[in-house]
CSV table of C-alpha atoms and ligand atoms in Angstrom, one decimal:
chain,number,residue,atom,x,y,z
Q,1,UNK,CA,149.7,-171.0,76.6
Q,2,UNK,CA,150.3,-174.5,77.3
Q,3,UNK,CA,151.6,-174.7,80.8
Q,4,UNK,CA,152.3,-172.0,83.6
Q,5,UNK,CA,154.4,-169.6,81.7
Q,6,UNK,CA,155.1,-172.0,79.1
Q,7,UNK,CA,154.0,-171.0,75.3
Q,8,UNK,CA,153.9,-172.3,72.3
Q,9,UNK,CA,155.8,-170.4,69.4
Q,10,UNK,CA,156.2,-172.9,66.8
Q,11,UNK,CA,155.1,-173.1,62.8
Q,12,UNK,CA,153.7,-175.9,60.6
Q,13,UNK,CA,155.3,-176.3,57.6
Q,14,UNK,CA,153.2,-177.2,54.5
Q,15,UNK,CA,155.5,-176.6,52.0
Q,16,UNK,CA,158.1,-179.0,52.4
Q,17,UNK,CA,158.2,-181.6,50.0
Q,18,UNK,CA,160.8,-184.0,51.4
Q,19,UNK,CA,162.3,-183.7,55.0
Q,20,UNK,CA,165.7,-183.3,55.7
Q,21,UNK,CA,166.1,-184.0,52.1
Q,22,UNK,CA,164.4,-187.4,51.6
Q,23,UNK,CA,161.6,-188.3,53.8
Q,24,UNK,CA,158.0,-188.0,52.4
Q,25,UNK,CA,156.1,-185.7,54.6
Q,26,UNK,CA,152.6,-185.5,53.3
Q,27,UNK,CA,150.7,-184.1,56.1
Q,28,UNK,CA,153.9,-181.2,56.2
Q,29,UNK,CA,155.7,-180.8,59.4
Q,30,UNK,CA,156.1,-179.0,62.3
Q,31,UNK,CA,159.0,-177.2,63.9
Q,32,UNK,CA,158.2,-176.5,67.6
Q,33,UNK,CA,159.5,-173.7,69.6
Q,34,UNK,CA,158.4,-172.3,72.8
Q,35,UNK,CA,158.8,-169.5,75.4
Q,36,UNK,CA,159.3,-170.0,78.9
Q,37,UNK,CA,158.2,-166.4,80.5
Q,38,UNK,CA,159.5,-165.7,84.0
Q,39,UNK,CA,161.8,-163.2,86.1
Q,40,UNK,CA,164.1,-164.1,83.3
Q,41,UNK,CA,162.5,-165.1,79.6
Q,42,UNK,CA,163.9,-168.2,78.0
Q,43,UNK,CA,163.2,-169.2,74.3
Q,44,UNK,CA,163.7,-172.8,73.3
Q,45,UNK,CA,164.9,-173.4,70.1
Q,46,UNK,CA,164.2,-171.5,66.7
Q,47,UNK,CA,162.5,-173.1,63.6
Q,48,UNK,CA,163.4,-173.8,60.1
Q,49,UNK,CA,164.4,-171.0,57.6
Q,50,UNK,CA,161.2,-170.4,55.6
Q,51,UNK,CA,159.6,-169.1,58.9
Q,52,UNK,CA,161.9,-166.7,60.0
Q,53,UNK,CA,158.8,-163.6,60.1
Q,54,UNK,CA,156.4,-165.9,61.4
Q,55,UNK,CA,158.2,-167.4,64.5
Q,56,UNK,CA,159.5,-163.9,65.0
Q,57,UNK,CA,156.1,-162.5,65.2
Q,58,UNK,CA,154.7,-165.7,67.2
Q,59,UNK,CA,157.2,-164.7,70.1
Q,60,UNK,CA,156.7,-160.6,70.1
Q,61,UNK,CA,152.8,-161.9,70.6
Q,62,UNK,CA,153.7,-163.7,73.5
Q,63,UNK,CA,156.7,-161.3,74.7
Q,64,UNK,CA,154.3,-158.9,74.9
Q,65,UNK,CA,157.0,-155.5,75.1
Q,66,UNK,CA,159.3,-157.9,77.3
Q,67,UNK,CA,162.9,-158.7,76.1
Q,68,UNK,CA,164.0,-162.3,76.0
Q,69,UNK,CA,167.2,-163.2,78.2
Q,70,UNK,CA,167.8,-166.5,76.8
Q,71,UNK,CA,167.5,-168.8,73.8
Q,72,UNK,CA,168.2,-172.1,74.8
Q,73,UNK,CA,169.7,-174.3,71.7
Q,74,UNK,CA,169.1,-178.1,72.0
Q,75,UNK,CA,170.1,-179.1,68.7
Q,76,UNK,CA,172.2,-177.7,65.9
Q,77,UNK,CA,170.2,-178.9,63.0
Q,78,UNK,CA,168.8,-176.4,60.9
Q,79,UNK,CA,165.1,-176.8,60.7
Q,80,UNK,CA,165.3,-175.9,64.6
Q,81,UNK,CA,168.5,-173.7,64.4
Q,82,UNK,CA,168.5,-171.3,61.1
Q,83,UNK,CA,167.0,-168.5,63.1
Q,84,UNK,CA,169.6,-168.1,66.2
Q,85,UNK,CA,171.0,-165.5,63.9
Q,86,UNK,CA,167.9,-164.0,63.4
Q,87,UNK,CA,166.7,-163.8,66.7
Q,88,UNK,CA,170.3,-162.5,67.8
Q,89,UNK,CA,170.0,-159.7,65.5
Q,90,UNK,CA,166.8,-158.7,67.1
Q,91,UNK,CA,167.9,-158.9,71.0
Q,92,UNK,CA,171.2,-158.2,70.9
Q,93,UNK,CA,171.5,-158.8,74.3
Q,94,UNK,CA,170.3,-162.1,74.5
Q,95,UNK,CA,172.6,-164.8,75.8
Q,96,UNK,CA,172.6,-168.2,73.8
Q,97,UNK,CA,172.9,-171.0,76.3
Q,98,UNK,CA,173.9,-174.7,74.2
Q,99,UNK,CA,176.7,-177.4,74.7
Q,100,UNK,CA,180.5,-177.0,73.8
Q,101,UNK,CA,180.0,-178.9,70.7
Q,102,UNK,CA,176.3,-176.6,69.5
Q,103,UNK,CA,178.9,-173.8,69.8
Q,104,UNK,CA,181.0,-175.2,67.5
Q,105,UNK,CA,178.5,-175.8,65.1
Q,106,UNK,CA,176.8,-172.0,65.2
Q,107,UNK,CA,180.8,-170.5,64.3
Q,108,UNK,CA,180.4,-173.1,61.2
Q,109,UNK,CA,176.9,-172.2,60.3
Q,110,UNK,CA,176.7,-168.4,61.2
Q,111,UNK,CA,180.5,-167.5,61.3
Q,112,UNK,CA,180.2,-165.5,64.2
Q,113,UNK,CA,180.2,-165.6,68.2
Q,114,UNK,CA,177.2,-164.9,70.8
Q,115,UNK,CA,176.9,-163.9,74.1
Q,116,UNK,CA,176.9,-167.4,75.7
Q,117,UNK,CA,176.5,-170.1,78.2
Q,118,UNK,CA,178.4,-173.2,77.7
Q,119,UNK,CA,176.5,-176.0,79.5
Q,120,UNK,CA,177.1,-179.4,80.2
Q,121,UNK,CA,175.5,-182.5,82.1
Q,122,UNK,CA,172.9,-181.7,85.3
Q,123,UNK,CA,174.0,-177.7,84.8
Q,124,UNK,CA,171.0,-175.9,86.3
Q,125,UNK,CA,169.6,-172.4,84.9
Q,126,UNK,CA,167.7,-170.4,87.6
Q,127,UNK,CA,164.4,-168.2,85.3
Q,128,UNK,CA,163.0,-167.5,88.1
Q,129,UNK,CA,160.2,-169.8,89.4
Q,130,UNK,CA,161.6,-172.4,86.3
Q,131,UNK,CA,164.8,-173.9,87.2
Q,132,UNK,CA,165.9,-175.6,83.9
Q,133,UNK,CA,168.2,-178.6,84.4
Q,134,UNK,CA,169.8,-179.6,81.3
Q,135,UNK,CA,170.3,-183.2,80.4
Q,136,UNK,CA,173.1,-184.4,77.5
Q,137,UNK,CA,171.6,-186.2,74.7
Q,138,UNK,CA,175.0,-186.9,72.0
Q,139,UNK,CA,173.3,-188.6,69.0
Q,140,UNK,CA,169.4,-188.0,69.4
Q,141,UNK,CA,170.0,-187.0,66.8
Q,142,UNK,CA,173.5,-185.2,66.5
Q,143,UNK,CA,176.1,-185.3,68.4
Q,144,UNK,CA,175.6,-182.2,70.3
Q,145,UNK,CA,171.6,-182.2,71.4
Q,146,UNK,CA,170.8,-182.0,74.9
Q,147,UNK,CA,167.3,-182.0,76.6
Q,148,UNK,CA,166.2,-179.4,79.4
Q,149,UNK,CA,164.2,-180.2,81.9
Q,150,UNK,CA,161.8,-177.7,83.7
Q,151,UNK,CA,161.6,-178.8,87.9
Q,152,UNK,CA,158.7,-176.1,87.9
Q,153,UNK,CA,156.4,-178.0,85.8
Q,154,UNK,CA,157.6,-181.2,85.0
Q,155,UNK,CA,158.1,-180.3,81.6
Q,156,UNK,CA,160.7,-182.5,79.5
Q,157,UNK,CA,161.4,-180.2,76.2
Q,158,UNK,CA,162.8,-183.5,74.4
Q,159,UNK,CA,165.0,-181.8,71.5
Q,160,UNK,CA,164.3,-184.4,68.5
Q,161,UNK,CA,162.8,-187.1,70.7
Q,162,UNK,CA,159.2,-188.4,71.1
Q,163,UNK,CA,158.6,-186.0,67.7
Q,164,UNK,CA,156.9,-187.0,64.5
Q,165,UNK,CA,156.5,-186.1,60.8
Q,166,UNK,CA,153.0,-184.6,60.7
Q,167,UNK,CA,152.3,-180.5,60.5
Q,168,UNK,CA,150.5,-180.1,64.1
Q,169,UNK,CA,147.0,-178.4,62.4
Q,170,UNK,CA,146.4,-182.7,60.7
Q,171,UNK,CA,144.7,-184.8,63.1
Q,172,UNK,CA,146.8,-187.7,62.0
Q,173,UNK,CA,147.7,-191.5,64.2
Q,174,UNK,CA,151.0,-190.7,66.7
Q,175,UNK,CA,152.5,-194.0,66.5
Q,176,UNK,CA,152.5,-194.5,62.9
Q,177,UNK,CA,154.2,-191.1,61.7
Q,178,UNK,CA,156.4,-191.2,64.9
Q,179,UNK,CA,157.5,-194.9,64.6
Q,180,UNK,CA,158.6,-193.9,60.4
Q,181,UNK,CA,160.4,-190.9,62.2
Q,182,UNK,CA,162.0,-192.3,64.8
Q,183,UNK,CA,163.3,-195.4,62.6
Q,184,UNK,CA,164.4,-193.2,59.7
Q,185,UNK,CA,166.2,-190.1,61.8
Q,186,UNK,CA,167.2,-191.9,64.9
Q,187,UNK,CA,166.6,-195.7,64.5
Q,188,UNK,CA,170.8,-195.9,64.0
Q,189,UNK,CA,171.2,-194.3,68.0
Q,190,UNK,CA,168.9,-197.0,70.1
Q,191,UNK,CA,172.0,-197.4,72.3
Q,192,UNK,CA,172.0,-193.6,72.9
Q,193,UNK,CA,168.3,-193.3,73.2
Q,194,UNK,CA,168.6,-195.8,75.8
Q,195,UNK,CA,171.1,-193.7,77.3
Q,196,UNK,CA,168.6,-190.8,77.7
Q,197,UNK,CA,165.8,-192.8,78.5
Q,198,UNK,CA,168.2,-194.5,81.6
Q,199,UNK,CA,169.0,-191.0,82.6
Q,200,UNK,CA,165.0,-189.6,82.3
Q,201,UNK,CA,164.0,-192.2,84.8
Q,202,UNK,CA,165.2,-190.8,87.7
Q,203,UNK,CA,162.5,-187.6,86.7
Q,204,UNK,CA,159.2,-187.1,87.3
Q,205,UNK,CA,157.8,-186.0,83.7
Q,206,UNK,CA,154.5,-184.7,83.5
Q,207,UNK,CA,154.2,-183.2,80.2
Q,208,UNK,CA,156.6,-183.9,76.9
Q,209,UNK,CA,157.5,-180.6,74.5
Q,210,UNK,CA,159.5,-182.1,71.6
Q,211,UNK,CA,160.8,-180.6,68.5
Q,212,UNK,CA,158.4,-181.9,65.8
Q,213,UNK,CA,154.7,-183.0,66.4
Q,214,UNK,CA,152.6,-182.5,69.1
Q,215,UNK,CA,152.8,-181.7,72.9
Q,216,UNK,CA,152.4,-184.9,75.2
Q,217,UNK,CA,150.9,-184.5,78.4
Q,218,UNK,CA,149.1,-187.7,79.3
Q,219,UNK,CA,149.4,-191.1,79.0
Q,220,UNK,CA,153.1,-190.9,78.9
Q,221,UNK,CA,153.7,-194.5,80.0
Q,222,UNK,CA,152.7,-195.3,76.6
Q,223,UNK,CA,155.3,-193.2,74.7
Q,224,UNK,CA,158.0,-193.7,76.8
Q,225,UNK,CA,157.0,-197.6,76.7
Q,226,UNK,CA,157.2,-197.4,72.8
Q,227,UNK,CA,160.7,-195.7,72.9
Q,228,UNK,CA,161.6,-198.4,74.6
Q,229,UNK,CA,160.9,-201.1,72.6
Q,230,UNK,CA,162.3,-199.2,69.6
Q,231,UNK,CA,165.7,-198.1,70.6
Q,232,UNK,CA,166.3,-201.9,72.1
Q,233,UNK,CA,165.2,-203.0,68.8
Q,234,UNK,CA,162.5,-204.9,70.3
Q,235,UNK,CA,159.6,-206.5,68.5
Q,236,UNK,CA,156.5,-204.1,68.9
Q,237,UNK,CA,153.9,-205.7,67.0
Q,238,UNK,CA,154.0,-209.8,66.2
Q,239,UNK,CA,153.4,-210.4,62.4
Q,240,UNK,CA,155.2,-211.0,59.4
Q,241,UNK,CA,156.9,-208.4,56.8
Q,242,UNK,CA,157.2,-209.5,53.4
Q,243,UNK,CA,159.5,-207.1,51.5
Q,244,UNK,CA,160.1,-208.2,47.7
Q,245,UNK,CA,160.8,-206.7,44.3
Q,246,UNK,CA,159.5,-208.2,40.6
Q,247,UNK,CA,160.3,-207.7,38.0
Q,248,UNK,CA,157.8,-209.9,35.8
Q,249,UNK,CA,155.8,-210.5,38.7
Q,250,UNK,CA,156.4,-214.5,39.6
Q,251,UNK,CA,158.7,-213.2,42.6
Q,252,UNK,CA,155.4,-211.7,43.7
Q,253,UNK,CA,153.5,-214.4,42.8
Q,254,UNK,CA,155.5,-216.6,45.1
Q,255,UNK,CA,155.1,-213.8,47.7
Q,256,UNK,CA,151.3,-213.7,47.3
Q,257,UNK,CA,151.4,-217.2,48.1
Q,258,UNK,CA,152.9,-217.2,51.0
Q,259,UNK,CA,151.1,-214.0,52.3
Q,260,UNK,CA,148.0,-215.8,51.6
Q,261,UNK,CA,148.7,-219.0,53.7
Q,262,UNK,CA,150.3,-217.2,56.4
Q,263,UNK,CA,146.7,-215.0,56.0
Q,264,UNK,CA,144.2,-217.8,56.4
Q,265,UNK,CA,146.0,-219.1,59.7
Q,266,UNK,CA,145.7,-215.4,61.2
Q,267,UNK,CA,148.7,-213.9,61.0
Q,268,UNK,CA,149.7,-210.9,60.9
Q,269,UNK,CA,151.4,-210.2,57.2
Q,270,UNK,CA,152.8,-206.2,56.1
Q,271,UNK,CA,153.3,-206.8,52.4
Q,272,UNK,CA,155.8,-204.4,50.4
Q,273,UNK,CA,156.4,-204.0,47.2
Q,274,UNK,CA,160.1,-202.3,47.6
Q,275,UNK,CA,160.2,-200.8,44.0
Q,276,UNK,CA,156.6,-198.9,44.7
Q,277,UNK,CA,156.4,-198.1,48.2
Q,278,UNK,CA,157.5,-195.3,50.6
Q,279,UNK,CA,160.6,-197.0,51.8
Q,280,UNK,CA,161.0,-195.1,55.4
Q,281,UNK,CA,157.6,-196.9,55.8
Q,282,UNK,CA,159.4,-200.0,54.7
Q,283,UNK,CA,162.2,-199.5,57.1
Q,284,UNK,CA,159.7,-198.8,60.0
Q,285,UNK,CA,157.9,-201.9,59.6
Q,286,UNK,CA,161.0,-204.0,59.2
Q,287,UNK,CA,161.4,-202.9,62.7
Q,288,UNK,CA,158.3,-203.2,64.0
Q,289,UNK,CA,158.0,-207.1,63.1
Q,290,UNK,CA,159.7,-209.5,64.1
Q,291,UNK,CA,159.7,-211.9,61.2
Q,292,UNK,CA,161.0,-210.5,57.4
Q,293,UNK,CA,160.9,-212.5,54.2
Q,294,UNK,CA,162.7,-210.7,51.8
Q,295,UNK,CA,162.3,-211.9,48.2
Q,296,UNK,CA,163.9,-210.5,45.0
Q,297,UNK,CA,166.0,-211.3,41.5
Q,298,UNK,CA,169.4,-211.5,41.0
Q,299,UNK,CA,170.3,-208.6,38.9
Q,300,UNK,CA,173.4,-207.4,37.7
Q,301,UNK,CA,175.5,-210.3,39.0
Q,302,UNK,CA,173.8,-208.5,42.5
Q,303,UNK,CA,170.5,-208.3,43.5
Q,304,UNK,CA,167.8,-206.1,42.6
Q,305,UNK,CA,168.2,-202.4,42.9
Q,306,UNK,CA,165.8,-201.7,45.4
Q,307,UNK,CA,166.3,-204.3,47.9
Q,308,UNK,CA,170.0,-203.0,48.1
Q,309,UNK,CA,168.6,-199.8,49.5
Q,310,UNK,CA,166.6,-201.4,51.5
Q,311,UNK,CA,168.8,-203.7,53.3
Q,312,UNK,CA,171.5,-201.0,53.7
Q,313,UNK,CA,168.9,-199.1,55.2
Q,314,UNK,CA,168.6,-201.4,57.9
Q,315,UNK,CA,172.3,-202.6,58.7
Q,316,UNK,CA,172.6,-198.3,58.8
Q,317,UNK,CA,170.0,-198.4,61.7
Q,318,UNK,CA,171.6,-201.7,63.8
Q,319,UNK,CA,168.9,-204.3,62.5
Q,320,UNK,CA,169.1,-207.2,65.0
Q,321,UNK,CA,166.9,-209.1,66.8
Q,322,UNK,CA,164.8,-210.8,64.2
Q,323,UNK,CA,163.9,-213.4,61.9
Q,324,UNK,CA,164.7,-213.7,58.5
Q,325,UNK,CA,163.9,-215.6,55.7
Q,326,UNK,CA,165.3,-215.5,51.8
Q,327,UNK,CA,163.4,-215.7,48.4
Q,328,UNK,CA,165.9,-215.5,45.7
Q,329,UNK,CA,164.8,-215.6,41.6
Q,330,UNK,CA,166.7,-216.3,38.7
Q,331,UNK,CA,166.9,-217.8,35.6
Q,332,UNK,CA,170.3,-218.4,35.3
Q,333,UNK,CA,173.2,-218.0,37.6
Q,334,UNK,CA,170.9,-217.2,40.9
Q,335,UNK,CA,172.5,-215.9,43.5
Q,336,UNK,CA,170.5,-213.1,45.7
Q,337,UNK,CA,170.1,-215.2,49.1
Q,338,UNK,CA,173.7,-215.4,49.2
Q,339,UNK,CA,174.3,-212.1,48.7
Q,340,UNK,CA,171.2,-210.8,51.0
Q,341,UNK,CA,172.7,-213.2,54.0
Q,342,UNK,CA,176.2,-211.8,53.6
Q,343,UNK,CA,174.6,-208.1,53.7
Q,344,UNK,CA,173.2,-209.2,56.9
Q,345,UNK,CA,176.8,-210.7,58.6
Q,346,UNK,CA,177.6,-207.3,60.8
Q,347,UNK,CA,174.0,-207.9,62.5
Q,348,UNK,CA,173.8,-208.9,66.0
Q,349,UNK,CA,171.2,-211.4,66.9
Q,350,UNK,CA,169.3,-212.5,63.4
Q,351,UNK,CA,168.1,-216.2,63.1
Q,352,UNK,CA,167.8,-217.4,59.5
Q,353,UNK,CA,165.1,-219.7,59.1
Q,354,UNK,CA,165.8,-223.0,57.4
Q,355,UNK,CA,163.4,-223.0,54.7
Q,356,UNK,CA,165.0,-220.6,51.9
Q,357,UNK,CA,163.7,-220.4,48.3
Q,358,UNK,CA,165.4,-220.3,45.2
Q,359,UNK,CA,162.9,-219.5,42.1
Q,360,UNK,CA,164.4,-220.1,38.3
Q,361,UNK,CA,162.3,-218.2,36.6
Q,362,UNK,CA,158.8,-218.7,37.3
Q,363,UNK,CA,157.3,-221.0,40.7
Q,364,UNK,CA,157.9,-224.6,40.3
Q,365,UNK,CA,156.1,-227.6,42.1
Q,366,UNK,CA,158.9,-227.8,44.1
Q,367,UNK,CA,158.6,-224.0,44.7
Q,368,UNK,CA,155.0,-224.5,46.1
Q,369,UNK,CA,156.0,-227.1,48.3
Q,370,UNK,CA,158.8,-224.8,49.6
Q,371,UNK,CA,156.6,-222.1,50.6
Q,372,UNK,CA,154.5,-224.4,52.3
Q,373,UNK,CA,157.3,-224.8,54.8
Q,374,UNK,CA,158.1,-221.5,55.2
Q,375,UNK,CA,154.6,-220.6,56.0
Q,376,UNK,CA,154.8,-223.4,58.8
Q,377,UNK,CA,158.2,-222.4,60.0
Q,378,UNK,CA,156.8,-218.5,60.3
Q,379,UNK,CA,153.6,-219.8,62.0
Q,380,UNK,CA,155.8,-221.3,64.6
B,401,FEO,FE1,164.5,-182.0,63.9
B,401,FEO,FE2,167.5,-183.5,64.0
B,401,FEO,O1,166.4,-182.1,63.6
């Protein structure tokens, strides 16, 4: 039990290999689900499709010979909605409570109707002592998640929101795995996020029951402070992030340069090698700083393969609000800091610094002189 009445149902998943198809999940993940037990029994949410038995078995423990009267469905995604069949097929007389559009989305996965209760904004379901008040949340993550809200114990169950990669039996940072979550899944929907966040203000939350990670029940300034900064696209951390690809290495040795100065006058430098690294992580901290020096070749008439990912990565996610600075190599034709800026055009709110670099071929005097003033104009 976590809460009065409230239990915990969920499985940690150690077998994944890549999340929703691409995200690196070392430390596996988990895929909450809980039961609400009162007059009227309400389950929240189902888990992914490997854990059918498992979650099954997890709620006849806690059901204890009692039939559940409700599933509630917050999100449509699969790693939190392949079992609604399942647990149908079990209780046939369950009633599936989710919004217009999760409807929709249960006739395309399942091909079938339930027994159901279409809600929408502030609709209130009565369990007994828990009245559940549910809250619309269109695009964290999809465009039909709601949240529910629990009046009895102050419980926010928060759909996709305030979760984290991370399997919930690894002691592992919140921030870190939570921050490359929340930039990689929702980091597109700040305006949305705010949206929630507006509406959550006018509740008193005393504990947080999301989707993935683990339960939140104190210090919830700071999470809710941290979801604020992220989905305004705020700076969270001062510092520099120096994203670059090499090919022969003197693009990195013009990078190590510059990390190095910017280093011995205390600042703050994240240093990524694009071609090597996890790139969600590389995404998170682009957004967690608010300087970037992005350095790479031109390649292909274009610029280097990685970097393209990259920077599509964060035009996909609404990138504004920073700094940015250009390191371009070539030894003939160069062209990459053109072609980087324009990438960056559709952003709202980026100031390009004035010192930009052009390398041909390997650092020059002049090169050295360059990055001297780009260190000085980052320190600024
Ligand atoms: Fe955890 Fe958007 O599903």
């Amino acid at each position: 039990m976590i809460n009065k009445d409230i239990y915990y149902v969920g499985v940690n998943d150690h077998q994944i290999d890549l999340f929703e198809g691409q995200f690196v999940v070392e430390n596996g993940m988990a895929y909450n689900s809980y039961v609400i037990m009162d007059d009227k029994i309400a389950i929240m949410d189902s888990v992914d499709a490997k854990f059918t038995d498992e979650w099954l078995a997890n709620i006849d423990k806690v059901l204890n010979g009692r039939t559940p009267d409700y599933l509630i469905v917050s999100h449509m995604e699969p790693d939190h909605s392949a079992n609604i069949d399942n647990l149908v097929n079990k209780y046939p007389n369950i009633t599936v409570v989710g919004t217009m559009m999760a409807f929709k989305m249960m006739k395309q996965f399942f091909n079938k109707d339930y027994q159901k209760i279409v809600v929408k904004e502030k609709d209130i379901l009565n369990l007994g002592k828990h009245s559940l008040t549910f809250i619309m949340a269109p695009n964290v993550h999809w465009p039909e998640v709601m949240v529910t809200y629990d009046m009895n114990t102050k419980t926010l169950f928060s759909a996709d929101a305030f979760g984290k990669f991370g399997a919930l039996d690894v002691e592992e940072d919140w921030a870190c795995e939570a921050r490359r979550y929340y930039f990689g899944i929702v980091g597109r929907f700040g305006a949305q996020v705010q949206m929630l966040l507006n509406k959550l203000a006018s509740y008193e939350i005393e504990m947080i029951c999301p989707l993935h990670g683990p339960i939140l029940d104190n210090n919830l300034a700071y999470y809710l402070n941290l979801y604020q900064t992220w989905s305004k696209y705020e700076t969270e951390t001062e510092g520099v992030m120096i994203a670059y690809t090499s090919v022969y290495g003197h693009t990195k040795k013009a990078v190590e340069l510059l990390k190095d100065k910017l280093e011995a006058n205390n600042c703050k430098v994240v240093f990524c090698d694009l071609a090597r690294e996890d790139m969600a992580e590389a995404v998170e901290d682009a957004f967690r700083y608010g300087k970037l020096v992005l350095a790479t070749t031109t390649y292909n008439a274009d610029i280097f393969p990685t970097m393209k990912v990259f920077i599509d990565a964060l035009i996909e996610r609404n990138y504004q609000k920073k700094k940015l600075a250009f390191i371009e190599n070539g030894s003939w034709g160069p062209i990459a800091n053109k072609i980087m800026k324009a990438m960056f055009e559709k952003c709202k709110d980026i100031t390009y610094l004035d010192t930009n670099i052009t390398i041909l071929s390997s650092i020059s005097d002049k090169n050295i002189a360059e990055i001297d003033s780009l260190a000085a104009e980052l320190l600024k």
